PDB file of C-alpha atoms in Angstrom:
ATOM      1  CA  MET A   1       3.457 -10.599 -21.834  1.00 44.00           C
ATOM      2  CA  THR A   2       2.536  -9.586 -25.403  1.00 46.00           C
ATOM      3  CA  GLY A   3       5.761  -8.035 -26.741  1.00 50.00           C
ATOM      4  CA  LEU A   4       3.816  -4.889 -27.681  1.00 52.00           C
ATOM      5  CA  ARG A   5       5.282  -1.533 -26.848  1.00 53.00           C
ATOM      6  CA  SER A   6       3.186   0.553 -24.475  1.00 52.00           C
ATOM      7  CA  SER A   7       2.020   2.940 -27.221  1.00 54.00           C
ATOM      8  CA  GLU A   8       0.554  -0.036 -29.132  1.00 56.00           C
ATOM      9  CA  ALA A   9      -0.979  -1.810 -26.154  1.00 61.00           C
ATOM     10  CA  PRO A  10      -4.782  -2.047 -25.735  1.00 70.00           C
ATOM     11  CA  PRO A  11      -6.657  -1.280 -22.495  1.00 72.00           C
ATOM     12  CA  GLY A  12      -5.840  -3.736 -19.743  1.00 87.00           C
ATOM     13  CA  ILE A  13      -2.247  -3.962 -20.890  1.00 92.00           C
ATOM     14  CA  ARG A  14      -1.323  -0.307 -20.924  1.00 92.00           C
ATOM     15  CA  LEU A  15      -1.920   1.716 -17.752  1.00 94.00           C
ATOM     16  CA  THR A  16      -3.048   5.320 -18.184  1.00 94.00           C
ATOM     17  CA  GLU A  17      -2.951   8.269 -15.835  1.00 95.00           C
ATOM     18  CA  ALA A  18      -6.595   9.081 -16.637  1.00 95.00           C
ATOM     19  CA  GLU A  19      -7.756   5.670 -15.416  1.00 95.00           C
ATOM     20  CA  LEU A  20      -6.030   6.153 -12.077  1.00 97.00           C
ATOM     21  CA  LEU A  21      -7.372   9.696 -11.686  1.00 97.00           C
ATOM     22  CA  ALA A  22     -10.910   8.443 -12.306  1.00 95.00           C
ATOM     23  CA  LEU A  23     -10.643   6.132  -9.292  1.00 95.00           C
ATOM     24  CA  ARG A  24     -10.857   9.175  -7.017  1.00 93.00           C
ATOM     25  CA  ASP A  25     -14.616   9.246  -7.519  1.00 87.00           C
ATOM     26  CA  GLU A  26     -14.930   5.816  -5.902  1.00 81.00           C
ATOM     27  CA  GLY A  27     -13.978   7.271  -2.511  1.00 61.00           C
ATOM     28  CA  VAL A  28     -16.077   9.434  -0.237  1.00 54.00           C
ATOM     29  CA  ALA A  29     -14.292  11.985   1.922  1.00 49.00           C
ATOM     30  CA  PRO A  30     -14.955  11.343   5.617  1.00 47.00           C
ATOM     31  CA  ASN A  31     -15.423  14.097   8.143  1.00 45.00           C
ATOM     32  CA  ARG A  32     -12.028  15.703   8.573  1.00 46.00           C
ATOM     33  CA  HIS A  33     -10.551  17.079  11.726  1.00 44.00           C
ATOM     34  CA  ARG A  34      -7.749  19.618  11.624  1.00 43.00           C
ATOM     35  CA  PRO A  35      -4.880  18.408  13.862  1.00 44.00           C
ATOM     36  CA  ALA A  36      -2.791  20.783  15.925  1.00 41.00           C
ATOM     37  CA  THR A  37       0.283  20.357  13.706  1.00 44.00           C
ATOM     38  CA  ARG A  38       0.451  21.756  10.181  1.00 43.00           C
ATOM     39  CA  LYS A  39       2.598  18.879   8.940  1.00 49.00           C
ATOM     40  CA  PRO A  40       0.993  17.233   5.870  1.00 51.00           C
ATOM     41  CA  GLY A  41      -0.585  13.916   6.737  1.00 51.00           C
ATOM     42  CA  ALA A  42      -0.958  14.572  10.465  1.00 49.00           C
ATOM     43  CA  VAL A  43      -4.266  13.290  11.795  1.00 48.00           C
ATOM     44  CA  PRO A  44      -5.671  12.803  15.300  1.00 45.00           C
ATOM     45  CA  ALA A  45      -5.126   9.279  16.617  1.00 46.00           C
ATOM     46  CA  ARG A  46      -7.372   7.431  19.070  1.00 44.00           C
ATOM     47  CA  MET A  47      -4.702   7.348  21.752  1.00 40.00           C
ATOM     48  CA  GLU A  48      -3.747   9.474  24.690  1.00 44.00           C
ATOM     49  CA  GLY A  49      -1.070  12.043  23.993  1.00 42.00           C
ATOM     50  CA  ALA A  50      -0.265  15.719  23.648  1.00 43.00           C
ATOM     51  CA  GLY A  51      -2.676  16.824  20.941  1.00 45.00           C
ATOM     52  CA  MET A  52      -5.408  19.461  21.121  1.00 47.00           C
ATOM     53  CA  ASP A  53      -8.584  17.327  21.300  1.00 55.00           C
ATOM     54  CA  LEU A  54     -10.072  16.394  24.680  1.00 60.00           C
ATOM     55  CA  ARG A  55     -10.163  12.646  25.195  1.00 62.00           C
ATOM     56  CA  GLU A  56     -11.521  12.527  28.744  1.00 76.00           C
ATOM     57  CA  ILE A  57     -11.418  14.151  32.175  1.00 82.00           C
ATOM     58  CA  ARG A  58     -10.642  11.651  34.915  1.00 81.00           C
ATOM     59  CA  ALA A  59      -9.466  11.478  38.505  1.00 86.00           C
ATOM     60  CA  TYR A  60      -5.770  12.095  39.092  1.00 82.00           C
ATOM     61  CA  VAL A  61      -3.683   9.033  39.954  1.00 78.00           C
ATOM     62  CA  ALA A  62      -0.074   8.800  41.062  1.00 74.00           C
ATOM     63  CA  GLY A  63       2.252   9.173  38.101  1.00 67.00           C
ATOM     64  CA  ASP A  64      -0.005  11.502  36.073  1.00 72.00           C
ATOM     65  CA  ASP A  65       1.483  14.705  34.721  1.00 71.00           C
ATOM     66  CA  PRO A  66       0.390  17.465  37.180  1.00 77.00           C
ATOM     67  CA  ARG A  67       0.506  19.972  34.327  1.00 72.00           C
ATOM     68  CA  ARG A  68      -2.652  18.342  32.985  1.00 78.00           C
ATOM     69  CA  ILE A  69      -4.723  19.015  36.109  1.00 87.00           C
ATOM     70  CA  ASP A  70      -8.098  20.511  35.146  1.00 87.00           C
ATOM     71  CA  PRO A  71      -8.887  23.406  37.549  1.00 89.00           C
ATOM     72  CA  ALA A  72     -12.638  23.421  36.916  1.00 89.00           C
ATOM     73  CA  ALA A  73     -13.148  19.692  37.461  1.00 86.00           C
ATOM     74  CA  THR A  74     -10.862  19.752  40.495  1.00 89.00           C
ATOM     75  CA  ALA A  75     -12.795  22.662  42.061  1.00 92.00           C
ATOM     76  CA  ARG A  76     -16.164  21.094  41.273  1.00 90.00           C
ATOM     77  CA  THR A  77     -15.390  17.683  42.776  1.00 90.00           C
ATOM     78  CA  GLY A  78     -12.942  18.637  45.477  1.00 91.00           C
ATOM     79  CA  HIS A  79     -10.473  16.035  44.129  1.00 88.00           C
ATOM     80  CA  PRO A  80      -7.687  16.491  41.560  1.00 90.00           C
ATOM     81  CA  HIS A  81      -8.745  15.665  38.000  1.00 86.00           C
ATOM     82  CA  ILE A  82      -6.664  15.744  34.831  1.00 80.00           C
ATOM     83  CA  ARG A  83      -7.434  16.370  31.186  1.00 79.00           C
ATOM     84  CA  SER A  84      -6.477  13.546  28.810  1.00 72.00           C
ATOM     85  CA  LEU A  85      -5.937  14.541  25.179  1.00 64.00           C
ATOM     86  CA  HIS A  86      -5.793  12.702  21.861  1.00 49.00           C
ATOM     87  CA  GLU A  87      -2.372  12.480  20.251  1.00 48.00           C
ATOM     88  CA  ASP A  88      -1.770  13.774  16.729  1.00 47.00           C
ATOM     89  CA  ARG A  89       0.120  11.286  14.549  1.00 55.00           C
ATOM     90  CA  ASP A  90       1.329  10.949  10.964  1.00 61.00           C
ATOM     91  CA  ASP A  91      -1.070   9.166   8.622  1.00 86.00           C
ATOM     92  CA  THR A  92       1.335   8.311   5.812  1.00 93.00           C
ATOM     93  CA  THR A  93       0.622   5.576   3.275  1.00 96.00           C
ATOM     94  CA  LEU A  94       3.417   4.259   1.046  1.00 98.00           C
ATOM     95  CA  LEU A  95       2.262   2.566  -2.169  1.00 98.00           C
ATOM     96  CA  ILE A  96       4.750   0.074  -3.668  1.00 98.00           C
ATOM     97  CA  ALA A  97       4.048  -1.116  -7.223  1.00 98.00           C
ATOM     98  CA  ASP A  98       5.861  -4.243  -8.392  1.00 97.00           C
ATOM     99  CA  PHE A  99       6.174  -3.853 -12.173  1.00 96.00           C
ATOM    100  CA  ARG A 100       8.747  -6.616 -12.620  1.00 94.00           C
ATOM    101  CA  ALA A 101       8.304  -9.290 -15.294  1.00 92.00           C
ATOM    102  CA  PRO A 102       6.067 -11.732 -13.313  1.00 92.00           C
ATOM    103  CA  MET A 103       3.519  -8.928 -12.838  1.00 95.00           C
ATOM    104  CA  LEU A 104       3.424  -8.065 -16.574  1.00 94.00           C
ATOM    105  CA  TRP A 105       1.171 -11.015 -17.319  1.00 91.00           C
ATOM    106  CA  GLY A 106      -2.500 -11.856 -17.289  1.00 92.00           C
ATOM    107  CA  THR A 107      -5.173 -14.066 -18.824  1.00 89.00           C
ATOM    108  CA  GLY A 108      -8.215 -11.921 -18.083  1.00 87.00           C
ATOM    109  CA  THR A 109      -9.111  -8.356 -18.977  1.00 90.00           C
ATOM    110  CA  ALA A 110      -5.970  -6.814 -17.456  1.00 94.00           C
ATOM    111  CA  LEU A 111      -2.395  -7.627 -16.514  1.00 96.00           C
ATOM    112  CA  ARG A 112      -1.579  -8.253 -12.865  1.00 95.00           C
ATOM    113  CA  SER A 113       0.466  -5.048 -12.924  1.00 97.00           C
ATOM    114  CA  VAL A 114      -2.466  -2.948 -14.150  1.00 97.00           C
ATOM    115  CA  ARG A 115      -4.804  -4.375 -11.530  1.00 97.00           C
ATOM    116  CA  GLY A 116      -2.115  -3.869  -8.902  1.00 97.00           C
ATOM    117  CA  ALA A 117      -1.833  -0.201  -9.856  1.00 98.00           C
ATOM    118  CA  TYR A 118      -5.615   0.181  -9.592  1.00 97.00           C
ATOM    119  CA  HIS A 119      -5.532  -1.397  -6.143  1.00 97.00           C
ATOM    120  CA  LEU A 120      -2.777   0.957  -4.995  1.00 98.00           C
ATOM    121  CA  ALA A 121      -4.449   4.029  -6.488  1.00 98.00           C
ATOM    122  CA  ARG A 122      -7.715   3.296  -4.692  1.00 97.00           C
ATOM    123  CA  ALA A 123      -5.852   3.073  -1.393  1.00 97.00           C
ATOM    124  CA  GLY A 124      -4.017   6.295  -2.220  1.00 97.00           C
ATOM    125  CA  TRP A 125      -7.194   8.218  -2.963  1.00 97.00           C
ATOM    126  CA  GLN A 126      -8.773   6.933   0.255  1.00 95.00           C
ATOM    127  CA  ALA A 127      -5.767   8.231   2.202  1.00 95.00           C
ATOM    128  CA  VAL A 128      -5.929  11.615   0.479  1.00 95.00           C
ATOM    129  CA  LEU A 129      -9.657  11.951   1.114  1.00 93.00           C
ATOM    130  CA  ARG A 130      -9.166  11.398   4.841  1.00 90.00           C
ATOM    131  CA  GLY A 131      -6.428  14.044   4.893  1.00 91.00           C
ATOM    132  CA  GLY A 132      -3.451  11.692   4.947  1.00 93.00           C
ATOM    133  CA  SER A 133      -0.108  11.797   3.185  1.00 95.00           C
ATOM    134  CA  VAL A 134       0.757   9.414   0.329  1.00 97.00           C
ATOM    135  CA  ALA A 135       4.131   8.331  -1.077  1.00 97.00           C
ATOM    136  CA  ALA A 136       4.865   5.983  -3.984  1.00 98.00           C
ATOM    137  CA  LEU A 137       7.644   3.620  -5.021  1.00 98.00           C
ATOM    138  CA  THR A 138       7.801   1.564  -8.234  1.00 97.00           C
ATOM    139  CA  VAL A 139      10.003  -1.436  -9.029  1.00 95.00           C
ATOM    140  CA  THR A 140      10.712  -2.212 -12.691  1.00 93.00           C
ATOM    141  CA  GLY A 141      13.393  -4.065 -14.602  1.00 87.00           C
ATOM    142  CA  ASP A 142      15.107  -0.708 -15.024  1.00 85.00           C
ATOM    143  CA  GLY A 143      15.282   0.033 -11.288  1.00 90.00           C
ATOM    144  CA  LEU A 144      13.348   2.126  -8.782  1.00 94.00           C
ATOM    145  CA  ALA A 145      11.388   5.367  -8.980  1.00 96.00           C
ATOM    146  CA  GLU A 146       9.807   7.223  -6.085  1.00 97.00           C
ATOM    147  CA  LEU A 147       7.687  10.169  -5.057  1.00 97.00           C
ATOM    148  CA  PRO A 148       8.016  11.287  -1.394  1.00 96.00           C
ATOM    149  CA  GLY A 149       4.928  11.636   0.746  1.00 95.00           C
ATOM    150  CA  ALA A 150       2.641  14.650   0.645  1.00 95.00           C
ATOM    151  CA  ALA A 151      -1.082  15.336   0.976  1.00 94.00           C
ATOM    152  CA  GLY A 152      -3.713  16.565  -1.446  1.00 95.00           C
ATOM    153  CA  ASP A 153      -5.304  15.746  -4.782  1.00 96.00           C
ATOM    154  CA  GLN A 154      -2.531  17.345  -6.815  1.00 96.00           C
ATOM    155  CA  HIS A 155       0.104  15.143  -5.208  1.00 97.00           C
ATOM    156  CA  MET A 156      -2.008  12.013  -5.766  1.00 97.00           C
ATOM    157  CA  ALA A 157      -2.341  13.035  -9.405  1.00 97.00           C
ATOM    158  CA  GLY A 158       1.456  13.104  -9.531  1.00 98.00           C
ATOM    159  CA  ILE A 159       1.533   9.553  -8.164  1.00 98.00           C
ATOM    160  CA  ALA A 160      -0.931   8.467 -10.864  1.00 98.00           C
ATOM    161  CA  LYS A 161       1.389   9.950 -13.480  1.00 98.00           C
ATOM    162  CA  LEU A 162       4.401   8.162 -11.951  1.00 98.00           C
ATOM    163  CA  LEU A 163       2.613   4.800 -11.939  1.00 98.00           C
ATOM    164  CA  ALA A 164       1.520   5.151 -15.570  1.00 97.00           C
ATOM    165  CA  LEU A 165       4.972   6.287 -16.736  1.00 97.00           C
ATOM    166  CA  GLN A 166       6.858   3.521 -14.940  1.00 96.00           C
ATOM    167  CA  HIS A 167       4.401   0.902 -16.164  1.00 96.00           C
ATOM    168  CA  ASP A 168       4.996   2.064 -19.755  1.00 94.00           C
ATOM    169  CA  ARG A 169       8.734   1.730 -19.193  1.00 92.00           C
ATOM    170  CA  ALA A 170       8.285  -1.780 -17.794  1.00 93.00           C
ATOM    171  CA  LEU A 171       6.273  -2.815 -20.860  1.00 91.00           C
ATOM    172  CA  ASN A 172       8.867  -1.335 -23.201  1.00 89.00           C
ATOM    173  CA  ASP A 173      11.691  -3.111 -21.376  1.00 82.00           C
ATOM    174  CA  GLY A 174       9.846  -6.398 -21.829  1.00 67.00           C
ATOM    175  CA  ALA A 175       9.165  -5.732 -25.501  1.00 60.00           C
ATOM    176  CA  SER A 176      12.841  -4.959 -26.125  1.00 57.00           C
ATOM    177  CA  GLY A 177      13.902  -8.252 -24.533  1.00 56.00           C
ATOM    178  CA  ASN A 178      15.314  -6.620 -21.401  1.00 57.00           C
ATOM    179  CA  PRO A 179      12.843  -7.591 -18.656  1.00 57.00           C
ATOM    180  CA  GLY A 180      15.217  -7.100 -15.751  1.00 58.00           C
ATOM    181  CA  ARG A 181      14.206  -8.324 -12.309  1.00 63.00           C
ATOM    182  CA  PRO A 182      15.933  -6.362  -9.537  1.00 68.00           C
ATOM    183  CA  PRO A 183      15.526  -7.802  -6.045  1.00 77.00           C
ATOM    184  CA  LEU A 184      12.546  -6.524  -4.091  1.00 92.00           C
ATOM    185  CA  ALA A 185      14.754  -6.122  -1.008  1.00 93.00           C
ATOM    186  CA  GLU A 186      16.358  -3.062  -2.600  1.00 92.00           C
ATOM    187  CA  ALA A 187      12.962  -1.394  -2.900  1.00 93.00           C
ATOM    188  CA  LEU A 188      12.021  -2.266   0.682  1.00 95.00           C
ATOM    189  CA  ALA A 189      15.232  -0.680   1.978  1.00 93.00           C
ATOM    190  CA  ARG A 190      14.168   2.511   0.199  1.00 94.00           C
ATOM    191  CA  ALA A 191      10.647   2.086   1.599  1.00 95.00           C
ATOM    192  CA  ALA A 192      11.946   2.338   5.153  1.00 92.00           C
ATOM    193  CA  ARG A 193      13.011   5.920   4.390  1.00 93.00           C
ATOM    194  CA  LEU A 194       9.742   6.866   2.676  1.00 95.00           C
ATOM    195  CA  ALA A 195       7.362   5.448   5.297  1.00 94.00           C
ATOM    196  CA  PRO A 196       7.813   6.841   8.825  1.00 92.00           C
ATOM    197  CA  ALA A 197       7.334   4.733  11.920  1.00 89.00           C
ATOM    198  CA  GLY A 198       3.625   4.268  12.532  1.00 88.00           C
ATOM    199  CA  GLY A 199       2.785   4.628   8.849  1.00 92.00           C
ATOM    200  CA  ARG A 200       1.173   2.219   6.422  1.00 95.00           C
ATOM    201  CA  VAL A 201       2.826   0.335   3.557  1.00 97.00           C
ATOM    202  CA  LEU A 202       0.877  -1.378   0.772  1.00 98.00           C
ATOM    203  CA  LEU A 203       2.795  -3.620  -1.646  1.00 98.00           C
ATOM    204  CA  ALA A 204       1.055  -4.998  -4.751  1.00 98.00           C
ATOM    205  CA  THR A 205       2.908  -8.049  -6.064  1.00 97.00           C
ATOM    206  CA  ALA A 206       2.366 -11.589  -7.357  1.00 96.00           C
ATOM    207  CA  PRO A 207       2.185 -14.653  -5.111  1.00 95.00           C
ATOM    208  CA  GLY A 208       5.658 -15.843  -4.190  1.00 94.00           C
ATOM    209  CA  GLU A 209       7.449 -12.752  -5.544  1.00 94.00           C
ATOM    210  CA  TRP A 210       8.169 -11.419  -2.042  1.00 95.00           C
ATOM    211  CA  ARG A 211      10.125 -14.451  -0.839  1.00 94.00           C
ATOM    212  CA  ASP A 212      13.574 -13.108  -1.767  1.00 91.00           C
ATOM    213  CA  ALA A 213      12.839 -10.096   0.434  1.00 94.00           C
ATOM    214  CA  GLU A 214      11.433 -11.811   3.529  1.00 95.00           C
ATOM    215  CA  ALA A 215      14.035 -10.353   5.896  1.00 95.00           C
ATOM    216  CA  ALA A 216      13.524  -6.840   4.517  1.00 95.00           C
ATOM    217  CA  LEU A 217       9.748  -7.186   4.854  1.00 96.00           C
ATOM    218  CA  SER A 218      10.122  -8.301   8.449  1.00 95.00           C
ATOM    219  CA  ARG A 219      12.291  -5.277   9.285  1.00 95.00           C
ATOM    220  CA  LEU A 220       9.870  -2.908   7.568  1.00 96.00           C
ATOM    221  CA  ALA A 221       6.903  -4.318   9.493  1.00 95.00           C
ATOM    222  CA  ARG A 222       8.459  -3.829  12.931  1.00 92.00           C
ATOM    223  CA  ARG A 223       7.242  -0.220  13.212  1.00 89.00           C
ATOM    224  CA  ARG A 224       4.739   0.001  10.363  1.00 93.00           C
ATOM    225  CA  THR A 225       1.542  -1.653   9.192  1.00 93.00           C
ATOM    226  CA  VAL A 226       2.600  -3.571   6.073  1.00 96.00           C
ATOM    227  CA  THR A 227      -0.029  -5.141   3.811  1.00 97.00           C
ATOM    228  CA  ILE A 228       0.962  -7.474   0.967  1.00 97.00           C
ATOM    229  CA  ALA A 229      -1.664  -7.454  -1.786  1.00 97.00           C
ATOM    230  CA  LEU A 230      -1.250 -10.753  -3.670  1.00 97.00           C
ATOM    231  CA  MET A 231      -2.651 -10.041  -7.133  1.00 96.00           C
ATOM    232  CA  LEU A 232      -4.344 -13.222  -8.359  1.00 95.00           C
ATOM    233  CA  ASP A 233      -4.946 -13.797 -12.045  1.00 93.00           C
ATOM    234  CA  GLU A 234      -8.274 -14.928 -13.441  1.00 90.00           C
ATOM    235  CA  ILE A 235      -6.905 -18.345 -14.378  1.00 87.00           C
ATOM    236  CA  GLU A 236      -5.747 -18.854 -10.780  1.00 86.00           C
ATOM    237  CA  CYS A 237      -9.253 -18.188  -9.466  1.00 85.00           C
ATOM    238  CA  THR A 238     -11.194 -20.196 -12.092  1.00 84.00           C
ATOM    239  CA  PRO A 239      -8.766 -22.597 -13.806  1.00 80.00           C
ATOM    240  CA  PRO A 240     -10.084 -24.346 -16.913  1.00 79.00           C
ATOM    241  CA  ARG A 241     -11.113 -27.963 -16.613  1.00 83.00           C
ATOM    242  CA  GLY A 242      -9.346 -30.741 -18.436  1.00 83.00           C
ATOM    243  CA  VAL A 243      -5.785 -31.214 -19.625  1.00 86.00           C
ATOM    244  CA  LEU A 244      -3.970 -28.357 -21.375  1.00 81.00           C
ATOM    245  CA  ALA A 245      -0.894 -28.261 -23.586  1.00 85.00           C
ATOM    246  CA  VAL A 246       1.691 -25.897 -22.089  1.00 80.00           C
ATOM    247  CA  SER A 247       4.719 -24.688 -24.081  1.00 81.00           C
ATOM    248  CA  ASP A 248       7.564 -22.227 -23.585  1.00 76.00           C
ATOM    249  CA  GLY A 249       8.405 -22.180 -27.292  1.00 81.00           C
ATOM    250  CA  ARG A 250      11.085 -24.841 -26.966  1.00 87.00           C
ATOM    251  CA  ALA A 251       9.355 -27.697 -25.203  1.00 88.00           C
ATOM    252  CA  SER A 252       5.781 -28.586 -24.343  1.00 88.00           C
ATOM    253  CA  ARG A 253       3.936 -30.827 -21.931  1.00 88.00           C
ATOM    254  CA  LEU A 254       0.417 -31.656 -20.826  1.00 88.00           C
ATOM    255  CA  ALA A 255      -0.775 -30.246 -17.529  1.00 84.00           C
ATOM    256  CA  ARG A 256      -3.902 -29.836 -15.457  1.00 82.00           C
ATOM    257  CA  LEU A 257      -4.321 -26.496 -13.665  1.00 78.00           C
ATOM    258  CA  ALA A 258      -5.564 -26.338 -10.086  1.00 78.00           C
ATOM    259  CA  LEU A 259      -6.486 -23.565  -7.675  1.00 79.00           C
ATOM    260  CA  PRO A 260      -3.356 -22.268  -5.927  1.00 82.00           C
ATOM    261  CA  ASP A 261      -3.119 -22.996  -2.211  1.00 87.00           C
ATOM    262  CA  LEU A 262      -1.927 -19.760  -0.611  1.00 93.00           C
ATOM    263  CA  ALA A 263      -2.577 -20.829   2.976  1.00 94.00           C
ATOM    264  CA  GLY A 264       1.092 -21.512   3.680  1.00 95.00           C
ATOM    265  CA  GLU A 265       2.240 -18.320   1.992  1.00 95.00           C
ATOM    266  CA  CYS A 266      -0.255 -16.190   3.918  1.00 96.00           C
ATOM    267  CA  ALA A 267       0.698 -17.896   7.173  1.00 96.00           C
ATOM    268  CA  ARG A 268       4.347 -17.077   6.557  1.00 96.00           C
ATOM    269  CA  LEU A 269       3.557 -13.441   5.755  1.00 96.00           C
ATOM    270  CA  ARG A 270       1.644 -13.150   9.030  1.00 95.00           C
ATOM    271  CA  ALA A 271       4.515 -14.786  10.889  1.00 95.00           C
ATOM    272  CA  ILE A 272       6.931 -12.054   9.775  1.00 95.00           C
ATOM    273  CA  GLY A 273       4.521  -9.332  10.892  1.00 95.00           C
ATOM    274  CA  THR A 274       2.765  -8.393   7.642  1.00 96.00           C
ATOM    275  CA  ARG A 275      -0.871  -8.622   6.576  1.00 96.00           C
ATOM    276  CA  PRO A 276      -1.521 -10.704   3.446  1.00 96.00           C
ATOM    277  CA  ALA A 277      -4.508  -9.890   1.246  1.00 96.00           C
ATOM    278  CA  GLU A 278      -5.573 -12.016  -1.716  1.00 95.00           C
ATOM    279  CA  VAL A 279      -6.872  -9.682  -4.437  1.00 95.00           C
ATOM    280  CA  GLN A 280      -9.056 -11.437  -7.023  1.00 93.00           C
ATOM    281  CA  PRO A 281     -10.020 -10.023 -10.454  1.00 90.00           C
TER     282      PRO A 281
END
């Protein structure tokens, strides 16, 4: 953390809306299908249900819904056949940006928090380009800020603005000596209301910063796909050789840096039902 206010911060420390908007061009819109519902973020799933797309026509078996009997196939074969349809579901992605003090740090070209926002924005644009709905939630020393889910480029631009604004506030809080650190569990309780069952949740945070919210993460993952993006710093991926002097301004000591072993942390995240992802610079 530099102590600079956001307006004085150079690239890599300050996060701008324009940078996040530019990430849209990295995605390529896939072929879109219009689902039966007009609800934003509804997309056809690859599962049997009550949508409008034909999945298959197959022989009737006991227990099938007789309302799905296909007259043409039944007449042609002389045996009852039913129509199986794809189900329309909600494709909602919730982006959670951890802008607390441990994320406002970095030794490379950008802070963890800036790289985390890039990672989230890329996922958001990918969701928008496939016709999905995107919501956002930020966690700073000053509290929480959110934007409910919706579809479209304009809404994703609003999320980019929210991320940049809240990151500025986090930097300013740190520069003023008030780097609060609210518990992540509070944000995850809010996340359960923003991400519907069956949706996706992507949290960008630092290694170890989720541990005080393990129970909340486990609850969130019961009916959602939850990915934890562990934002690694450059010095954690390629630590310098030799012995270094480390100081906190009051005391100092000699230390040798080593590559972090995240195997145990990732195993624990999988055990509670989430998907860990190590994100390198």
